[in-house]
Structure formats: structure tokens, C-alpha cells
Short mmCIF file of C-alpha atoms and ligand atoms in Angstrom, two decimals:
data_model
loop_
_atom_site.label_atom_id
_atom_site.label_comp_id
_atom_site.label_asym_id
_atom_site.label_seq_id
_atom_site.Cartn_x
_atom_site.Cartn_y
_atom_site.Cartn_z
CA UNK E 1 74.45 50.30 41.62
CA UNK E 2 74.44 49.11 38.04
CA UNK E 3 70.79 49.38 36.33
CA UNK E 4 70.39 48.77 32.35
CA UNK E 5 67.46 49.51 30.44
CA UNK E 6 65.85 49.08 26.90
CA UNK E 7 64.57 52.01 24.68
CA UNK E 8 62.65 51.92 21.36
CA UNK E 9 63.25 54.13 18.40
CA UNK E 10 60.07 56.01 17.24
CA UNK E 11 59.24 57.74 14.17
CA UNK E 12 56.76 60.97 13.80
CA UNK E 13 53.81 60.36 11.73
CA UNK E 14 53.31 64.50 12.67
CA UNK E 15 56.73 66.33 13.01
CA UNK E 16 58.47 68.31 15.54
CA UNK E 17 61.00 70.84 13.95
CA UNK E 18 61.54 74.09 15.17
CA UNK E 19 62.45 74.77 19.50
CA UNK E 20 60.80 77.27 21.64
CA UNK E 21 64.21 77.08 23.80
CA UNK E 22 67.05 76.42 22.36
CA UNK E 23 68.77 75.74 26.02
CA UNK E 24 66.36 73.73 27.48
CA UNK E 25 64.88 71.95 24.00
CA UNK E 26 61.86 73.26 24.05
CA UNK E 27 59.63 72.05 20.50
CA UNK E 28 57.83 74.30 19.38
CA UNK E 29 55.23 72.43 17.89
CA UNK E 30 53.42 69.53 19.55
CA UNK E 31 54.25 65.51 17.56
CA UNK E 32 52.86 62.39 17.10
CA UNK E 33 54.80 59.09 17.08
CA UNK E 34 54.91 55.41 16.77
CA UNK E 35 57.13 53.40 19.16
CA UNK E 36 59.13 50.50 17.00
CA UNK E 37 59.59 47.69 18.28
CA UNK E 38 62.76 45.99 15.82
CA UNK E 39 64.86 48.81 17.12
CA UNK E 40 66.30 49.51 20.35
CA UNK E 41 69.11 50.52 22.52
CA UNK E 42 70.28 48.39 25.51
CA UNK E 43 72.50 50.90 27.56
CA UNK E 44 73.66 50.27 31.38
CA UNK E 45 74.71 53.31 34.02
CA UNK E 46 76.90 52.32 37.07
CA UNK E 47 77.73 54.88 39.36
CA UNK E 48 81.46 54.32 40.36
CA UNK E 49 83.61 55.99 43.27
CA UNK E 50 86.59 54.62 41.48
CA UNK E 51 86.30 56.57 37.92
CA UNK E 52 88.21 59.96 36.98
CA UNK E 53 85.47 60.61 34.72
CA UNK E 54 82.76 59.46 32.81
CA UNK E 55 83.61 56.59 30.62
CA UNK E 56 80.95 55.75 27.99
CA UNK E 57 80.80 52.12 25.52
CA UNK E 58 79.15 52.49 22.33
CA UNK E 59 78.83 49.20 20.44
CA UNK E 60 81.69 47.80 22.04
CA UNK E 61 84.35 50.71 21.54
CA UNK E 62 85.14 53.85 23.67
CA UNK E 63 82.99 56.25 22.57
CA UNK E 64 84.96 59.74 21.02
CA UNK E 65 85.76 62.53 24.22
CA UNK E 66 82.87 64.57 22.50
CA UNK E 67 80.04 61.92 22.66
CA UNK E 68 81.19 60.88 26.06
CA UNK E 69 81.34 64.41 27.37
CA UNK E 70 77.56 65.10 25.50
CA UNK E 71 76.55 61.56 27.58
CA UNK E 72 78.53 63.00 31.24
CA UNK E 73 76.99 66.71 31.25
CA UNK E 74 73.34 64.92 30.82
CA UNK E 75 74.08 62.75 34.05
CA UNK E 76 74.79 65.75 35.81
CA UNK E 77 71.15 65.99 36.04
CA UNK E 78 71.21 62.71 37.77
CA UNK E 79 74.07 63.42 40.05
CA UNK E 80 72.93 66.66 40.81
CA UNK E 81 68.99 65.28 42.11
CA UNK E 82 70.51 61.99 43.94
CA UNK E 83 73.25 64.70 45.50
CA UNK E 84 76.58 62.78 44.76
CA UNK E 85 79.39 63.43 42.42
CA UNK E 86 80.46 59.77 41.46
CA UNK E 87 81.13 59.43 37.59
CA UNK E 88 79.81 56.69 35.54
CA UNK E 89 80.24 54.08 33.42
CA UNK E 90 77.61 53.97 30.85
CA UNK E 91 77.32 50.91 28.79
CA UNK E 92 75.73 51.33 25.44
CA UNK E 93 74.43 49.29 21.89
CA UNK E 94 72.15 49.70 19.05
CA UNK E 95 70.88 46.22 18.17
CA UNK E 96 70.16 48.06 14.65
CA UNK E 97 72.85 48.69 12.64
CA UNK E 98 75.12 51.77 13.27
CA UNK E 99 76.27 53.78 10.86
CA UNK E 100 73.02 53.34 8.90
CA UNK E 101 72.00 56.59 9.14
CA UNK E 102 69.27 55.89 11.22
CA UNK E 103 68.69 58.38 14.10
CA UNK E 104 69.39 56.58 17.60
CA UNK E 105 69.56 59.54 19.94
CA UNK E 106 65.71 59.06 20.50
CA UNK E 107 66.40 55.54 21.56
CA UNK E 108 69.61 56.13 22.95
CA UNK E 109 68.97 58.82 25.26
CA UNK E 110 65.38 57.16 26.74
CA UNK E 111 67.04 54.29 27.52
CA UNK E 112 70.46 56.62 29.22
CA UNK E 113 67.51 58.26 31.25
CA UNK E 114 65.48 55.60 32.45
CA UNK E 115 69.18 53.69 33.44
CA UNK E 116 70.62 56.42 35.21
CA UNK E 117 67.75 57.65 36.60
CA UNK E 118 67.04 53.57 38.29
CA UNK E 119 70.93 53.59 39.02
CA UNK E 120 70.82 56.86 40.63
CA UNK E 121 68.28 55.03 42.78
CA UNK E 122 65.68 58.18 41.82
CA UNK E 123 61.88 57.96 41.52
CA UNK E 124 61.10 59.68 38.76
CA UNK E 125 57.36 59.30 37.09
CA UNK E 126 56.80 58.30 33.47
CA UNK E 127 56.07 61.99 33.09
CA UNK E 128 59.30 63.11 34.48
CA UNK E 129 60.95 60.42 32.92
CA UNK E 130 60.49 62.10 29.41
CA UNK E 131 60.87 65.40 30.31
CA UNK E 132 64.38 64.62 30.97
CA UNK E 133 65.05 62.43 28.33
CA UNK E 134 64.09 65.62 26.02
CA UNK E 135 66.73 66.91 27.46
CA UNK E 136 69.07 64.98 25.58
CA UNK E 137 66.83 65.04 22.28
CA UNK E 138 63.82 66.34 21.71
CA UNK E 139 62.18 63.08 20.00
CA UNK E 140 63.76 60.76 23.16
CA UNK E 141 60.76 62.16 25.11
CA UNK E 142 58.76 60.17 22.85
CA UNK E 143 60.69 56.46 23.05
CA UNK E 144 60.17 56.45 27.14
CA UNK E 145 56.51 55.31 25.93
CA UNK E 146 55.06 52.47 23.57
CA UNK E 147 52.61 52.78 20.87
CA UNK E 148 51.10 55.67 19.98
CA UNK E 149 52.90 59.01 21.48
CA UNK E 150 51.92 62.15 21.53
CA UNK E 151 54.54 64.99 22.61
CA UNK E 152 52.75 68.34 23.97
CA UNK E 153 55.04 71.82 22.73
CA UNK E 154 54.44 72.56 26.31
CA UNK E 155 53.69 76.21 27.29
CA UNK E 156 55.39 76.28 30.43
CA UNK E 157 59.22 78.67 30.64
CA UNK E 158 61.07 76.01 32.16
CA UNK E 159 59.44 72.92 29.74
CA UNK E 160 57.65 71.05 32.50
CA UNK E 161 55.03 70.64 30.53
CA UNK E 162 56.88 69.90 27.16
CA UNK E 163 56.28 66.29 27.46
CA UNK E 164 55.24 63.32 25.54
CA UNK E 165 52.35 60.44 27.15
CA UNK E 166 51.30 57.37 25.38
CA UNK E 167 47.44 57.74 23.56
CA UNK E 168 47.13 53.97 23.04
CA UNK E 169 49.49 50.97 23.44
CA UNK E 170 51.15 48.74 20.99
CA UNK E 171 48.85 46.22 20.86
CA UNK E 172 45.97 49.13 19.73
CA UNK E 173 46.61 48.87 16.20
CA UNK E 174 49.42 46.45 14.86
CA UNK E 175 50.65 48.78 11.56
CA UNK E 176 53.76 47.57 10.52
CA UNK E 177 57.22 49.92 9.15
CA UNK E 178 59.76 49.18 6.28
CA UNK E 179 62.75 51.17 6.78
CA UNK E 180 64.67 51.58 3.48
CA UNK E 181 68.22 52.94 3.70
CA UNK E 182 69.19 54.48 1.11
CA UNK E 183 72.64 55.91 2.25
CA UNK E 184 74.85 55.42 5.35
CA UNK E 185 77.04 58.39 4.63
CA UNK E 186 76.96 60.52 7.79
CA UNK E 187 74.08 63.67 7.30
CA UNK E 188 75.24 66.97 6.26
CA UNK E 189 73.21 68.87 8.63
CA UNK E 190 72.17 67.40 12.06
CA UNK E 191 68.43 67.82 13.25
CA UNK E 192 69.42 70.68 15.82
CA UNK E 193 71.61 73.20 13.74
CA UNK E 194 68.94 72.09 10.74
CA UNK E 195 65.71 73.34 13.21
CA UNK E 196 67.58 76.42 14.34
CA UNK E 197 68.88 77.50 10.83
CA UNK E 198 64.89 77.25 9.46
CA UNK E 199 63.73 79.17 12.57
CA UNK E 200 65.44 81.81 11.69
CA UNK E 201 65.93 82.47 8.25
CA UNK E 202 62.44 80.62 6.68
CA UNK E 203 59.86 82.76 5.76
CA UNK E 204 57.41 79.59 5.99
CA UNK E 205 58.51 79.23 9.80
CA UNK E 206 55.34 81.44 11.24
CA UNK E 207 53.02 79.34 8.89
CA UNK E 208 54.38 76.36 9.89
CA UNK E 209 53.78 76.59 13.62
CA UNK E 210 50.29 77.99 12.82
CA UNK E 211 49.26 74.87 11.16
CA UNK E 212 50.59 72.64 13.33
CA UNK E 213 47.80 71.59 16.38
CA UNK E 214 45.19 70.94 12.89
CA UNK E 215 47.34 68.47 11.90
CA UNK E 216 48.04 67.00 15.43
CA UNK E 217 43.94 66.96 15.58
CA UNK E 218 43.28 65.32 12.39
CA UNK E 219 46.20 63.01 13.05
CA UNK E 220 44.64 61.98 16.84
CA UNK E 221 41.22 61.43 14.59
CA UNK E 222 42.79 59.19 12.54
CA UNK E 223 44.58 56.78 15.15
CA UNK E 224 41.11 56.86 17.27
CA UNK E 225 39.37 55.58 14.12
CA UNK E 226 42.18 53.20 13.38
CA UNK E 227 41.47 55.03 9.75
CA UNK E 228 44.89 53.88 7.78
CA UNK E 229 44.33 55.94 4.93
CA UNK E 230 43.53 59.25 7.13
CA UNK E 231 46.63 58.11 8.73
CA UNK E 232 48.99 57.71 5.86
CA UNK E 233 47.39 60.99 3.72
CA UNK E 234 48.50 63.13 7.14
CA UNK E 235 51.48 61.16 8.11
CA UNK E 236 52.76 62.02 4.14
CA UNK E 237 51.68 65.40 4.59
CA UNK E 238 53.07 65.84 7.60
CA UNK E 239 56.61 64.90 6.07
CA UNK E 240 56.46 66.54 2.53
CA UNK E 241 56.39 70.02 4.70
CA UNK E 242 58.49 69.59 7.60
CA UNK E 243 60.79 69.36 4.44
CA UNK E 244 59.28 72.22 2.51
CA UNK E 245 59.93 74.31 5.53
CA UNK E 246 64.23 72.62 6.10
CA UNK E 247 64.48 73.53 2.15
CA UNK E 248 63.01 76.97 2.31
CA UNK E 249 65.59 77.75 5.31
CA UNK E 250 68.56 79.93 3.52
CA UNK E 251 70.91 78.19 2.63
CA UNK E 252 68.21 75.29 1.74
CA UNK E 253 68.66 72.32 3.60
CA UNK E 254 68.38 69.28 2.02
CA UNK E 255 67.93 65.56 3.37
CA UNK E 256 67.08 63.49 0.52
CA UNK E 257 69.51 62.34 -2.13
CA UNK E 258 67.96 60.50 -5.40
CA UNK E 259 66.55 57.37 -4.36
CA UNK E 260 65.13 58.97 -1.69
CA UNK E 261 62.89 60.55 -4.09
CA UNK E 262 62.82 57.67 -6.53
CA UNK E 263 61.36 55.69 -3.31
CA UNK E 264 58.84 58.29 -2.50
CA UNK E 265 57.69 58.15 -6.15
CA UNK E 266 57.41 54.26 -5.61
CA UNK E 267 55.11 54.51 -2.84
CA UNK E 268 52.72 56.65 -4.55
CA UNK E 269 52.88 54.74 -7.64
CA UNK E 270 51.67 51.20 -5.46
CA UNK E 271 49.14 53.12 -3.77
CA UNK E 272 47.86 53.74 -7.65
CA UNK E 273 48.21 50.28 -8.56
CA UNK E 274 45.68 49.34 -5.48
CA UNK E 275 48.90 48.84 -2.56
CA UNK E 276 48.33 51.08 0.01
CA UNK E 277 51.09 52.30 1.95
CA UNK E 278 52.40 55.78 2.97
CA UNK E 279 56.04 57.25 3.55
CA UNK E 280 57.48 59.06 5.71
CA UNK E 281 60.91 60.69 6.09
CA UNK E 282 63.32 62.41 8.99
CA UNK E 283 66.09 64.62 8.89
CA UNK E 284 68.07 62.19 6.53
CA UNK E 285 67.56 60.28 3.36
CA UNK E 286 66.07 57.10 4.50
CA UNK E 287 62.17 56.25 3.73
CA UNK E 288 60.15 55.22 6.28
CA UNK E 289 57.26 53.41 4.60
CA UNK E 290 53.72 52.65 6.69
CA UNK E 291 52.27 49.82 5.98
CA UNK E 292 48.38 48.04 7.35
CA UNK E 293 48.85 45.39 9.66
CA UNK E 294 50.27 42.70 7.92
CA UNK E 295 50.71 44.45 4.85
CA UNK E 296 54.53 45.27 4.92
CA UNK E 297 55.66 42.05 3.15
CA UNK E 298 54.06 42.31 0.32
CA UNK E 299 54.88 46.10 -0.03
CA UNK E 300 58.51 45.10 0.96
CA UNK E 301 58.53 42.31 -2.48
CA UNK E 302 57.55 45.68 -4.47
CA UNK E 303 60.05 47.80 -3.56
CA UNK E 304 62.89 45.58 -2.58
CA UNK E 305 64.05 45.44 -6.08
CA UNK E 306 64.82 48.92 -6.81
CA UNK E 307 68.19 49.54 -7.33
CA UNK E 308 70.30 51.08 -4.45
CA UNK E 309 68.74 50.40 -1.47
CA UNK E 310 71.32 49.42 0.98
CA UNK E 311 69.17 47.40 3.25
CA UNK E 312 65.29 47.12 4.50
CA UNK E 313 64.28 47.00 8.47
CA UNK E 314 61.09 45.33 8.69
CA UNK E 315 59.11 46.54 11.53
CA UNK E 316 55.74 46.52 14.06
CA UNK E 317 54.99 48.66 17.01
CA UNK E 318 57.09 48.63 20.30
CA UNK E 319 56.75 48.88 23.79
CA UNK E 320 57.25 51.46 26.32
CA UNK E 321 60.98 52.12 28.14
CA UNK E 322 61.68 49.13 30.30
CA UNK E 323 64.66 48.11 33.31
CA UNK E 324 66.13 44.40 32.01
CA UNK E 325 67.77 43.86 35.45
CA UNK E 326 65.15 44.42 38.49
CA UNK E 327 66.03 41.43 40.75
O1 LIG H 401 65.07 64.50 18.38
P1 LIG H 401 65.64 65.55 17.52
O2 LIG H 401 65.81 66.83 18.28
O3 LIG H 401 66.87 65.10 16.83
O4 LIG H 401 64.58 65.92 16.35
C1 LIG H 401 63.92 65.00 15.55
C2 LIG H 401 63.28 65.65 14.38
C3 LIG H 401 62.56 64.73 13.40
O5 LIG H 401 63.01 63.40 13.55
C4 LIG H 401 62.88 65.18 11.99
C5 LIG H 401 61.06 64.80 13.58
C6 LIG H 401 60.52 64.13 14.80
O6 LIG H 401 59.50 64.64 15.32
O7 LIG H 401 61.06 63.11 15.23
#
């Protein structure tokens, strides 16, 4: 049976960086998110007797052996629970644009779960649902939910508990994202080797996970109170040491290039001038900037200008995982 489902990307306002297990993708802090609704990834799973091996589509094109094998070993999962050995063909597209250094595995491997777990004719719960999409990335646990996300570190050895659930929906609070690229040149360091390298060589590491549930606290504070400006002071906080911590790994690791910081200067400066808005940033160099409901437009006509930027995603808050195709 062919099934095909639609995932959101999300963004942290509080990070995750760091695993507890490496093997099973454990965080090791807790995270909050917000669902987005512009971007998304449409992917299909059909279980076929007639197929060698796993064949996966990505935007179109045959998808390199190594992302196709990364995509097969995760339905194993599926093949393994429904008790079958048929390969797949998995069907998949970012309706953002690729290459824009944007990350899609939280996106793309929500919407691989919910797909094959539907096509694998499974019943999984929501719960379930994101505890295997963390397999696949940590952050996908988040996009199988809308709105606001939280995602627990989970104290359990094999991570059943290390799983996100929605706090309030997307219609709870309508802030609104700009997305500024500033480079589409492929990172230097993915998220992964990036977490493990700071686990184990920065001496902020300890401190970091220490600190982490008050900011997940004052963070939950701030969404109940629909307080923007609690919000955006944590959500920039949050940010600014998730990449303290990546730089003080040895070697440093760095994610921003020059307009990155040029941008994050920018955002500070408007917020002088009366503008409020916040940024954030992931492990890349493009700026996430939160903006109040309806606010993004005019903070998008103050920053559009600045030389550089490649392009600008305008953005509100999206829903939970969802199957297209349920006749
Ligand atoms: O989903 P991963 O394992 O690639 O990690 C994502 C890490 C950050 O995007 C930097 C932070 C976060 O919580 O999403």
C-alpha cells in the first residue's frame, strides 16, 4: 500500500545539542519548538514485492546510494514491527528550496515516519510516532506535532521517554518567522559530528546541561503568558549559547559567516529603534528572525535591504504531521 504524508519544519526557540546516546539519539537536554507552517516535506512510502532494494526520490532525482541507504536502514524499523521484508519506494520533496541550507531532516524524516509507518499498515500513537521519527533526527521528533513543541531529554535507557508532545496548537498564538539565508554553500560541520565533538572536548558542556530545564521553565512561562518579549529575550539567549558552547568545542566550531552576524546586529539595532523582533540561529548561518503576530512585514522592509541576503522565507505557525491520501 502506498500512503504519503506532510511534515513541517520547526525551529527551537530553546536548543537541543548534546545526545545522551549516541546509538539510539538520545538529547540530552530537553527543547522547545515552533512548528512552521511555509515549510514542509511531502514524501510517499510504498511497500513493493517487486524492488531489489530501496529506491528513494528526492525532488525529482534518485537520491545518492548514501542518502538512500540512511532512508532504507530507518524502514527497517517498519519492516521489522509489520514482520515483512518488502523494500520500498519512498517518494520525497521539499516545497522550500533545497540547497538553501535550510535543515530538512526534521521535516523530512516526520513525514518518512508517519508514511511508512500508515503504509506499513502500523498503529502507532502520536507518542510513538515521534519517538521513532527521533530516530532519524533528533529535532524530527518535534515536526510530528503543530504549534508549540516541547521535546522531553527522556530518562529512560532505551529513549521511550525521549519524546516531544505539542503544549498548545497553532492557532494559540499566531507569531510569525523571517528566514534570511545568508549562504547556500553546504555546512562544514553537520549537527551530529558538531554535538558529539562539543560533548567531548568543551569544558562548558557540564554547565550547559545544568542550565538547561531553567531555561525550558522560563521559556514554557513565556508561551503560557503569550509574553513576546520573555519569549524573544530567552529564545536569543537560548541561541547565543548553544553557539558559545559549538565554538568552545576544540577545534571551535563555527556556523555563522559575516552577515550572519551583520543580521544579528540588525535585529538588535530595530529592537532599539522601537521594532521588536528576536533571532534565532541553528547549526548553519541562516537567521531565523521572530516576529509578533503580524509584525514580520514590516521587520522584513527593514532588513530586506541589507546586502547579501540570498533570499527571505516569510513564515506563521504550522500544523501537526498529517496523511494527504486517507480514502
Ligand atoms: O535534529 P538534529 O539532530 O540535526 O539537531 C538539531 C539541532 C539544532 O537545530 C541546532 C537545535 C534544535 O533543537 O533543533
Amino acid at each position: 500500500m502506498k500512503k504519503t504524508a506532510i511534515a513541517h519544519a520547526n525551529i527551537a526557540l530553546v536548543k537541543y545539542w548534546g545526545k545522551r546516546d549516541i546509538a539510539l539519539n538520545l538529547p540530552a537536554v530537553g527543547s522547545i519548538s515552533m512548528t512552521l507552517k511555509a515549510l514542509f516535506t511531502e514524501t510517499s512510502v510504498e511497500f513493493r514485492e517487486d524492488l531489489e532494494q530501496d529506491l528513494l526520490i528526492l525532488n525529482g532525482d534518485k537520491a545518492s546510494e548514501t542518502q538512500a541507504r540512511r532512508a532504507g536502514q530507518f524502514l527497517e524499523l517498519f519492516r521489522e514491527e509489520a514482520g515483512h521484508q518488502r523494500k520500498a519506494k519512498i517518494v520525497t520533496r521539499n516545497n522550500f528550496p533545497t540547497g538553501a541550507g535550510l535543515a530538512s531532516s526534521a521535516s523530512g524524516f516526520a513525514a518518512l515516519t508517519l508514511a511508512a509507518s500508515k503504509a506499513a499498515q502500523l498503529t502507532h500513537s502520536p507518542a510513538r510516532l515521534s519517538e521513532l521519527a527521533r530516530l532519524g533526527s533528533g529535532s524530527a521528533a518535534r515536526s510530528i506535532f503543530g504549534g508549540f513543541v516541547e521535546m522531553d531529554h527522556g530518562k529512560n535507557s532505551n529513549g521511550s521517554d525521549s519524546v516531544a508532545r505539542p503544549m498548545h496548537p497553532a492557532d494559540y498564538w499566531p507569531l510569525e518567522m523571517l528566514i534570511l539565508i545568508t549562504s547556500e554553500a553546504e555546512k562544514e560541520i553537520g549537527s551530529t559530528a558538531g554535538m558529539n565533538l562539543t560533548a567531548e572536548t568543551s569544558p562548558y558542556y557540564k554547565a550547559w546541561i545544568d542550565t538547561a530545564e531553567a531555561d525550558l521553565k522560563r521559556m514554557r512561562q513565556a508561551i503560557d503568558d503569550r509574553n513576546f518579549t520573555r519569549l524573544g529575550e530567552i529564545a536569543e539567549y537560548s541561541c547565543l549559547k548553544m553557539h558559545g558552547l559549538a565554538m568552545s568545542a576544540d577545534p571551535g566550531i563555527l556556523y555563522w559567516n559575516g552577515l550572519s552576524m551583520t543580521l544579528i546586529q540588525a535585529v538588535r539595532k530595530l529592537r532599539k529603534n522601537g521594532i521588536e523582533a528576536y533571532f534565532t540561529i541553528d547549526a548553519g548561518p541562516q537567521i531565523k528572525v521572530i516576529c509578533p503576530p503580524g509584525g514580520a512585514a514590516k521587520v522584513r522592509s527593514h532588513l530586506e535591504n541589507i546586502d547579501g541576503i540570498r533570499s527571505i522565507l516569510t513564515t506563521g505557525i504550522g500544523p501537526a504531521a498529517y496523511i494527504v491520501d486517507d480514502e
